[in-house]
Tab-separated table of C-alpha atoms and ligand atoms in Angstrom:
chain	number	residue	atom	x	y	z
V	17	MET	CA	151.785	-80.394	13.763
V	18	SER	CA	153.073	-83.861	14.596
V	19	ASN	CA	156.670	-83.517	15.828
V	20	ILE	CA	158.098	-80.922	18.184
V	21	LEU	CA	161.853	-80.631	18.658
V	22	TYR	CA	162.632	-78.981	21.997
V	23	ILE	CA	166.181	-77.650	22.332
V	24	THR	CA	167.435	-76.123	25.571
V	25	ALA	CA	170.749	-74.445	26.313
V	26	SER	CA	170.699	-73.215	29.920
V	27	ILE	CA	173.384	-74.628	32.216
V	28	ARG	CA	170.937	-74.424	35.134
V	29	PRO	CA	168.546	-77.161	36.321
V	30	ASP	CA	164.860	-77.092	35.379
V	31	SER	CA	163.921	-75.712	38.790
V	32	GLU	CA	166.065	-72.583	38.254
V	33	SER	CA	166.180	-71.989	34.504
V	34	ILE	CA	163.875	-69.185	33.401
V	35	SER	CA	164.327	-69.887	29.681
V	36	ARG	CA	163.486	-73.546	30.155
V	37	GLY	CA	160.427	-72.583	32.218
V	38	LEU	CA	159.227	-70.575	29.219
V	39	GLY	CA	160.225	-73.237	26.699
V	40	GLN	CA	158.465	-75.964	28.672
V	41	ARG	CA	155.261	-73.880	28.744
V	42	LEU	CA	155.440	-73.513	24.984
V	43	VAL	CA	156.091	-77.222	24.451
V	44	ASP	CA	153.365	-78.317	26.880
V	45	GLY	CA	150.820	-75.980	25.280
V	46	LEU	CA	151.726	-76.902	21.714
V	47	ALA	CA	151.722	-80.630	22.469
V	48	ALA	CA	148.405	-80.413	24.327
V	49	THR	CA	146.617	-78.676	21.469
V	50	SER	CA	148.132	-80.795	18.680
V	51	GLY	CA	148.972	-84.158	20.245
V	52	ALA	CA	152.445	-83.840	18.721
V	53	ALA	CA	155.341	-86.028	19.868
V	54	VAL	CA	158.193	-84.193	21.600
V	55	THR	CA	161.912	-84.872	21.137
V	56	THR	CA	164.098	-83.080	23.681
V	57	ARG	CA	167.739	-82.099	23.213
V	58	HIS	CA	169.378	-80.569	26.301
V	59	LEU	CA	172.525	-79.066	24.823
V	60	ALA	CA	174.264	-78.185	28.092
V	61	ALA	CA	174.076	-81.791	29.235
V	62	ASN	CA	175.314	-83.230	25.978
V	63	ASP	CA	178.861	-81.914	25.533
V	64	LEU	CA	178.512	-81.387	21.809
V	65	PRO	CA	181.883	-81.290	20.053
V	66	TYR	CA	183.153	-78.110	18.466
V	67	VAL	CA	183.468	-78.388	14.728
V	68	SER	CA	187.017	-79.238	13.590
V	69	ALA	CA	188.546	-79.460	10.113
V	70	GLU	CA	188.183	-83.266	10.162
V	71	ARG	CA	184.601	-83.182	11.443
V	72	PHE	CA	183.642	-80.472	8.973
V	73	ALA	CA	185.022	-82.556	6.072
V	74	ALA	CA	183.256	-85.674	7.374
V	75	ASN	CA	179.972	-83.768	7.691
V	76	LEU	CA	180.156	-82.677	4.069
V	77	THR	CA	181.101	-86.107	2.713
V	78	PRO	CA	178.064	-88.082	1.474
V	79	ALA	CA	177.284	-90.920	3.908
V	80	ALA	CA	178.061	-93.606	1.306
V	81	ASP	CA	181.547	-92.174	0.685
V	82	ARG	CA	182.671	-91.740	4.300
V	83	THR	CA	185.521	-93.691	5.838
V	84	ALA	CA	184.747	-95.485	9.101
V	85	GLU	CA	186.451	-92.644	10.966
V	86	GLN	CA	184.430	-90.024	9.075
V	87	ALA	CA	181.197	-91.898	9.765
V	88	GLN	CA	182.006	-91.715	13.473
V	89	LEU	CA	182.869	-88.006	13.275
V	90	ALA	CA	179.694	-87.157	11.348
V	91	ALA	CA	177.350	-89.259	13.496
V	92	ILE	CA	176.386	-86.528	15.965
V	93	ALA	CA	175.680	-83.976	13.225
V	94	ASP	CA	173.661	-86.616	11.340
V	95	THR	CA	171.544	-87.158	14.458
V	96	LEU	CA	171.014	-83.436	15.114
V	97	ILE	CA	170.082	-82.794	11.480
V	98	ALA	CA	167.665	-85.752	11.443
V	99	GLU	CA	165.994	-84.320	14.565
V	100	LEU	CA	165.496	-80.994	12.775
V	101	GLN	CA	164.271	-82.592	9.560
V	102	ALA	CA	161.717	-84.708	11.437
V	103	ALA	CA	160.287	-81.733	13.331
V	104	ASP	CA	157.592	-79.444	12.010
V	105	THR	CA	157.856	-77.239	15.116
V	106	ILE	CA	161.088	-76.258	16.867
V	107	VAL	CA	161.176	-74.711	20.328
V	108	ILE	CA	164.546	-73.322	21.433
V	109	ALA	CA	164.913	-72.200	25.046
V	110	SER	CA	168.102	-70.304	25.699
V	111	PRO	CA	169.696	-67.693	27.917
V	112	ILE	CA	171.805	-64.819	26.697
V	113	TYR	CA	175.398	-65.445	27.746
V	114	ASN	CA	177.854	-62.609	27.264
V	115	PHE	CA	175.553	-60.882	24.784
V	116	GLY	CA	175.298	-63.918	22.521
V	117	PRO	CA	174.137	-67.536	22.549
V	118	PRO	CA	175.584	-70.125	24.940
V	119	ALA	CA	178.564	-71.899	23.368
V	120	SER	CA	176.552	-75.141	23.265
V	121	LEU	CA	173.918	-73.530	21.027
V	122	LYS	CA	176.606	-72.180	18.707
V	123	ALA	CA	178.187	-75.665	18.620
V	124	TRP	CA	174.780	-77.093	17.655
V	125	ALA	CA	174.449	-74.531	14.841
V	126	ASP	CA	177.936	-75.330	13.555
V	127	LEU	CA	176.933	-78.996	13.335
V	128	VAL	CA	173.505	-78.646	11.702
V	129	ALA	CA	174.540	-76.115	9.041
V	130	ARG	CA	175.445	-78.559	6.269
V	131	ALA	CA	175.675	-77.377	2.657
V	132	GLY	CA	173.500	-79.510	0.412
V	133	THR	CA	171.395	-80.772	3.321
V	134	THR	CA	170.094	-77.907	5.465
V	135	PHE	CA	171.006	-75.127	3.027
V	136	ARG	CA	172.469	-74.870	-0.437
V	137	TYR	CA	174.333	-72.345	-2.510
V	138	THR	CA	172.555	-71.001	-5.578
V	139	ALA	CA	173.503	-68.475	-8.256
V	140	THR	CA	171.563	-65.861	-6.311
V	141	GLY	CA	172.928	-66.712	-2.870
V	142	PRO	CA	172.367	-69.312	-0.144
V	143	GLU	CA	168.948	-70.966	0.172
V	144	GLY	CA	167.596	-72.658	3.302
V	145	LEU	CA	166.279	-76.181	2.806
V	146	LEU	CA	164.360	-76.750	6.059
V	147	THR	CA	161.239	-74.973	4.889
V	148	GLY	CA	157.652	-75.321	6.129
V	149	LYS	CA	158.580	-75.313	9.820
V	150	ARG	CA	157.690	-72.957	12.636
V	151	ALA	CA	160.094	-72.012	15.416
V	152	TYR	CA	159.583	-70.541	18.863
V	153	ILE	CA	162.487	-69.011	20.760
V	154	ALA	CA	162.229	-68.598	24.547
V	155	ILE	CA	164.924	-66.290	25.894
V	156	ALA	CA	166.027	-65.258	29.380
V	157	SER	CA	168.540	-62.555	30.187
V	158	GLY	CA	169.706	-60.769	33.297
V	159	GLY	CA	170.081	-57.279	31.899
V	160	THR	CA	170.291	-57.358	28.120
V	161	PRO	CA	166.979	-56.351	26.513
V	162	VAL	CA	166.031	-58.624	23.603
V	163	GLY	CA	166.270	-56.556	20.436
V	164	ALA	CA	168.878	-54.179	21.860
V	165	GLU	CA	171.836	-53.298	19.685
V	166	PHE	CA	174.019	-55.452	21.954
V	167	ASP	CA	171.673	-58.462	21.904
V	168	PHE	CA	173.595	-60.732	19.550
V	169	MET	CA	171.641	-63.775	20.675
V	170	SER	CA	168.104	-63.279	19.322
V	171	ARG	CA	169.342	-61.524	16.199
V	172	TRP	CA	171.878	-64.240	15.455
V	173	LEU	CA	169.515	-67.147	16.205
V	174	THR	CA	166.675	-65.691	14.127
V	175	PHE	CA	169.045	-65.053	11.239
V	176	PHE	CA	170.596	-68.507	11.526
V	177	LEU	CA	167.213	-70.257	11.517
V	178	GLY	CA	166.251	-68.237	8.429
V	179	PHE	CA	169.520	-69.246	6.781
V	180	ILE	CA	168.542	-72.913	7.039
V	181	GLY	CA	164.996	-72.177	5.851
V	182	ILE	CA	163.084	-71.643	9.098
V	183	THR	CA	161.658	-68.168	8.620
V	184	ASP	CA	158.473	-68.413	10.687
V	185	VAL	CA	159.867	-67.498	14.113
V	186	ALA	CA	158.141	-66.221	17.267
V	187	ILE	CA	160.088	-64.956	20.286
V	188	VAL	CA	159.062	-64.944	23.950
V	189	ALA	CA	161.465	-63.222	26.309
V	190	ALA	CA	161.961	-62.728	30.014
V	191	ASP	CA	164.726	-60.189	29.553
V	192	GLY	CA	166.381	-57.875	31.998
V	193	ILE	CA	165.111	-59.933	34.932
V	194	MET	CA	167.836	-58.854	37.372
V	195	GLY	CA	166.088	-55.503	37.774
V	196	ALA	CA	163.541	-54.553	40.447
V	197	ASP	CA	160.616	-55.681	38.281
V	198	GLY	CA	162.242	-59.014	37.409
V	199	GLU	CA	159.518	-61.194	38.905
V	200	ALA	CA	156.815	-59.277	37.021
V	201	LYS	CA	158.768	-59.645	33.769
V	202	ILE	CA	159.077	-63.394	34.267
V	203	ALA	CA	155.350	-63.714	35.032
V	204	ALA	CA	154.459	-61.668	31.938
V	205	ALA	CA	156.705	-63.818	29.743
V	206	GLN	CA	155.215	-67.017	31.183
V	207	ASP	CA	151.772	-65.674	30.383
V	208	ALA	CA	152.848	-64.749	26.852
V	209	ALA	CA	154.310	-68.231	26.319
V	210	GLN	CA	151.092	-69.875	27.440
V	211	LYS	CA	148.992	-67.685	25.156
V	212	LEU	CA	151.308	-68.214	22.191
V	213	ALA	CA	151.089	-71.984	22.588
V	214	ALA	CA	147.327	-72.113	23.070
A	14	FMN	C1	177.963	-67.251	31.738
A	14	FMN	C2	176.829	-66.283	31.835
A	14	FMN	C3	176.821	-65.162	31.044
A	14	FMN	C4	175.762	-64.267	31.105
A	14	FMN	N1	175.755	-63.178	30.287
A	14	FMN	C5	174.681	-62.354	30.266
A	14	FMN	C6	174.608	-61.266	29.341
A	14	FMN	O1	175.476	-61.032	28.527
A	14	FMN	N2	173.503	-60.476	29.387
A	14	FMN	C7	172.490	-60.694	30.270
A	14	FMN	O2	171.518	-59.957	30.255
A	14	FMN	N3	172.526	-61.731	31.144
A	14	FMN	C8	173.597	-62.559	31.150
A	14	FMN	N4	173.625	-63.629	32.006
A	14	FMN	C9	172.458	-63.857	32.888
A	14	FMN	C10	171.511	-64.874	32.280
A	14	FMN	O3	171.131	-64.547	30.967
A	14	FMN	C11	170.260	-64.999	33.145
A	14	FMN	O4	170.623	-65.426	34.433
A	14	FMN	C12	169.233	-65.961	32.571
A	14	FMN	O5	168.136	-66.054	33.421
A	14	FMN	C13	169.840	-67.328	32.371
A	14	FMN	O6	168.892	-68.162	31.752
A	14	FMN	P1	168.294	-69.410	32.554
A	14	FMN	O7	167.526	-68.824	33.709
A	14	FMN	O8	167.431	-70.104	31.585
A	14	FMN	O9	169.443	-70.242	33.031
A	14	FMN	C14	174.690	-64.502	31.987
A	14	FMN	C15	174.709	-65.659	32.793
A	14	FMN	C16	175.758	-66.526	32.736
A	14	FMN	C17	175.752	-67.765	33.591
């Protein structure tokens, strides 16, 4: 392992975010054992654009063929994709918002899914191109249990990562923390994150 990409999506500061507390434990542990460099992408602080027809077309146009306007529109997706390509380990820390991912994480996915670059179409169906990487997902939720029928966050994110070729995925969750045993659940998840990263 030489490069860790750390993506966070909570709107809360470090001192309050449970998902980022888990994600940071994973990153610290993984970096300590491997000496890997860490690139951090805080999505909530970055105001990623939503994909539009123009941006989508620019993203799919080969760099050499883009107009100046298209080059500008595609620049952020180019950067996000380069971050993914350079990483051999990806840590994503995210809450569940309204039973799914935060909008910023969905915006990120809409930008990095680029046919011909991060996945491709084949005669037998789509094929992910970002192979040979490992991902860790750190999730926090107030009441939604990870893996529940109405958890569209972990299921979507795991499927999406697989779609772009990242099939080796481990999940650590502090879920349902608004309940009476919330503190114990957070402590158990922190412990699990530390062990997973060791
Ligand atoms: C806009 C918003 C929507 C939320 N929706 C859900 C939800 O659907 N299910 C749930 O269990 N918790 C929900 N929560 C609670 C968060 O998942 C919970 O507070 C979690 O700890 C947030 O992650 P963080 O601590 O990393 O910020 C929501 C919180 C916010 C701010």
